[in-house]
Amino acid sequence: MNEIFKNVKYIFSDFDGTISKYDVVHKFIHNFAKGDIDTAERLWSEGKISTKECFNIQLKKVENLTPEILEKFLNEIEIDPYFIEFYQMIKKENKELIVLSDGFDYFIEKVFKNNGLSDIKVYSNHLEMELEKGFLKFNTICPNNNKNCLIPSGCCKCGVAQKYTNNFIYIGDGLSDRCIAKKASLLFAKKSLETYCKNANLEYIPYETFKDIINVLCYIKIN
């Protein structure tokens, strides 16, 4: 078994594009928002506006969305085919998985409930919803925000992690993972996070699915 895995208690993971097969928020916005949504996303990726500002600009462009349509959308979200096996493995080893996400709690909790994973602890942004003439209106609340965060995220992943431990494994794939990636004892990275790690000379292990992570964590070196 991987030595770092043996000696850590906590494993933190991103959700969108990491546990889920794709970025759920990105797909939601592109499916249901009308008009220009790319400008806000570009400004966010450049660090010129915060996650909260970006989401609220985009969410205001979501029109004519009923609770039933949202429910159908969330019921169709798929997770990594090996994630449940991974989660069962770490529970067997008495490790705790905590999800740190710059996405929305409602989306994550719904997907986890659909997959029998409601016991996973989640820190994310809160999606405030209300009905207006039968259609949903949204607002972003960021209970885990940190004004001193180096990345203008809604959820300061470093701040949450530090409440638990300084010795942890992290699994991620994107922009909101960059800061915490520097602090992980063992880092698994893919997509844009992998590119960032290469450019920043950060040590990491590449992965495509949670099967790759299982194989690394369970690897026993034979001399």
C-alpha atoms as one frame of an Amber mdcrd trajectory, in Angstrom:
protein
   0.000   0.000   0.000   1.214   3.510  -0.790   3.100   4.844   2.262   1.472
   8.290   2.173  -1.971   6.698   1.977  -1.171   4.603   5.035  -0.230   7.699
   7.044  -3.044  10.118   6.159  -6.507  10.312   7.658  -8.115  12.681   5.162
  -8.577  12.599   1.409 -10.006  15.732  -0.203 -11.498  15.699  -3.683 -12.951
  18.138  -6.152 -16.375  17.244  -7.580 -17.055  18.780 -10.998 -15.128  16.903
 -13.674 -13.382  14.858 -10.995 -16.067  12.751  -9.307 -18.675  13.672 -11.916
 -17.822  12.779 -15.503 -17.993  16.420 -16.530 -18.363  19.870 -14.976 -22.007
  19.882 -13.868 -22.208  23.653 -13.344 -20.645  24.338 -16.741 -23.134  22.002
 -18.432 -26.045  23.514 -16.481 -25.122  27.060 -17.526 -24.568  26.093 -21.164
 -27.833  24.141 -21.291 -30.138  26.699 -19.700 -28.612  30.210 -19.817 -29.407
  32.539 -22.705 -27.092  35.107 -24.257 -23.445  35.816 -23.504 -22.144  33.519
 -20.776 -18.579  33.219 -22.044 -17.423  36.723 -21.110 -18.028  36.131 -17.407
 -16.281  32.758 -17.563 -13.268  34.308 -19.297 -13.027  37.096 -16.707 -13.246
  34.489 -13.933 -10.522  32.309 -15.474  -8.319  35.409 -15.701  -8.916  36.158
 -12.015 -10.708  39.431 -12.740 -13.989  38.458 -11.100 -14.796  35.992  -8.323
 -16.636  32.711  -8.610 -19.656  34.307  -6.958 -19.695  37.216  -9.414 -19.279
  34.887 -12.382 -22.038  32.525 -11.303 -24.515  35.287 -10.503 -23.959  36.932
 -13.883 -24.572  33.614 -15.604 -27.455  32.496 -13.386 -29.383  35.676 -14.172
 -29.410  34.506 -17.787 -31.174  31.229 -16.910 -34.758  31.588 -18.098 -37.929
  29.495 -18.059 -36.439  26.687 -15.986 -38.915  24.678 -13.923 -38.074  22.469
 -10.910 -39.064  19.437 -12.983 -36.573  20.238 -15.751 -33.815  20.843 -13.199
 -34.619  17.531 -11.506 -34.403  15.681 -14.831 -31.065  17.339 -15.613 -29.560
  16.337 -12.260 -30.919  12.790 -12.460 -28.945  12.301 -15.672 -25.563  13.283
 -14.174 -23.105  10.390 -14.159 -20.155   9.899 -11.852 -16.793   8.257 -12.474
 -17.520   4.505 -12.853 -14.863   3.628 -10.254 -15.666   6.283  -7.667 -17.935
   4.092  -5.528 -15.269   1.367  -5.469 -12.720   4.005  -4.435 -14.985   5.324
  -1.687 -15.649   1.846  -0.317 -11.921   1.165  -0.283 -10.962   4.242   1.702
 -13.772   3.662   4.211 -12.474   0.132   4.720  -9.075   1.653   5.488 -10.661
   4.063   8.006  -9.928   7.148   5.913 -12.325  10.058   5.514 -13.233  11.556
   2.161 -14.341  15.192   2.097 -15.472  16.928  -1.083 -14.245  20.483  -1.612
 -16.033  22.115  -4.513 -16.392  25.529  -6.099 -19.699  24.261  -7.483 -23.147
  24.075  -5.910 -24.247  22.076  -2.880 -27.690  21.276  -4.319 -26.199  19.693
  -7.434 -23.601  17.652  -5.555 -25.963  16.436  -2.847 -28.556  15.401  -5.433
 -25.999  13.409  -7.441 -24.649  11.756  -4.293 -28.165  10.873  -3.123 -28.894
   9.278  -6.496 -25.811   7.095  -6.073 -26.288   6.142  -2.403 -23.466   8.433
  -1.260 -25.327  10.868   0.993 -22.910  10.259   3.885 -20.052  12.117   2.128
 -19.246  15.478   3.705 -19.349  18.382   1.227 -18.032  21.944   1.390 -19.127
  24.076  -1.553 -21.142  27.108  -2.587 -24.805  27.271  -1.656 -27.322  27.575
  -4.477 -30.223  29.703  -3.297 -33.390  29.029  -5.294 -36.870  30.511  -5.349
 -39.894  30.168  -7.592 -41.173  33.173  -9.497 -44.286  32.593 -11.599 -43.437
  28.891 -11.781 -39.823  29.369 -12.876 -36.627  29.084 -10.849 -34.479  32.067
  -9.930 -31.006  31.597  -8.476 -28.434  33.281  -6.285 -24.989  32.153  -5.151
 -24.058  32.147  -1.457 -20.451  31.430  -0.478 -20.330  30.257   3.172 -16.760
  28.966   2.756 -15.355  32.105   1.187 -12.035  33.608   2.286 -11.218  37.152
   1.218  -7.504  36.350   1.534  -7.720  33.353  -0.828  -5.131  33.535  -3.614
  -7.761  32.358  -6.113 -11.096  34.268  -6.148 -13.021  31.071  -5.403 -16.372
  30.882  -3.699 -15.106  27.974  -1.607 -11.611  28.406  -0.178 -10.428  24.808
  -0.323  -7.190  25.489   1.543  -9.062  27.131   4.393 -11.441  24.207   4.795
  -8.672  21.607   4.602  -6.606  23.359   7.245  -9.451  22.945   9.732  -8.830
  19.210   9.534  -5.161  18.572   8.783  -1.987  19.629   6.985  -1.305  16.060
   5.845  -3.715  14.993   3.100  -4.227  13.530  -0.349  -5.913  15.741  -2.936
  -7.681  14.834  -6.177  -8.600  17.511  -8.706  -8.771  18.684 -12.284  -9.150
  22.459 -12.614  -8.544  26.085 -11.748 -10.125  26.030  -8.289  -7.715  23.224
  -7.306  -4.472  25.094  -7.969  -3.909  26.597  -4.534  -4.645  23.478  -2.496
  -2.632  21.372  -4.957   0.527  23.047  -3.642  -0.205  21.892  -0.092  -1.139
  18.251  -0.667   1.110  15.460   0.622   0.076  13.468  -2.440  -1.634  15.016
  -5.456  -3.632  13.411  -8.251  -4.200  15.740 -11.214  -5.747  15.676 -14.683
  -6.915  18.109 -17.382  -5.999  21.760 -16.747  -4.700  21.025 -13.248  -2.167
  18.606 -14.723  -1.045  21.278 -17.186  -0.695  23.775 -14.351   1.361  21.310
 -12.289   3.706  20.680 -15.209   4.257  24.400 -15.771   4.699  25.086 -12.038
   6.972  22.064 -11.490   4.596  20.631  -8.902   4.895  16.942  -8.127   1.731
  15.041  -8.992   0.390  11.703 -10.207  -1.676  11.783 -13.413  -4.977   9.917
 -13.549  -7.927   9.469 -15.861 -10.397   7.638 -13.605 -10.583   6.655  -9.957
  -9.401   3.196 -10.998  -5.967   4.737 -11.604  -6.040   6.248  -8.117  -7.059
   2.929  -6.547  -4.153   1.226  -8.292  -1.648   3.781  -6.989  -2.931   3.815
  -3.412  -3.045   0.016  -3.208   0.332  -0.511  -4.859   2.754  -2.580  -2.782
   6.380  -2.120  -3.786   8.348  -5.358  -3.916  12.137  -4.925  -3.817
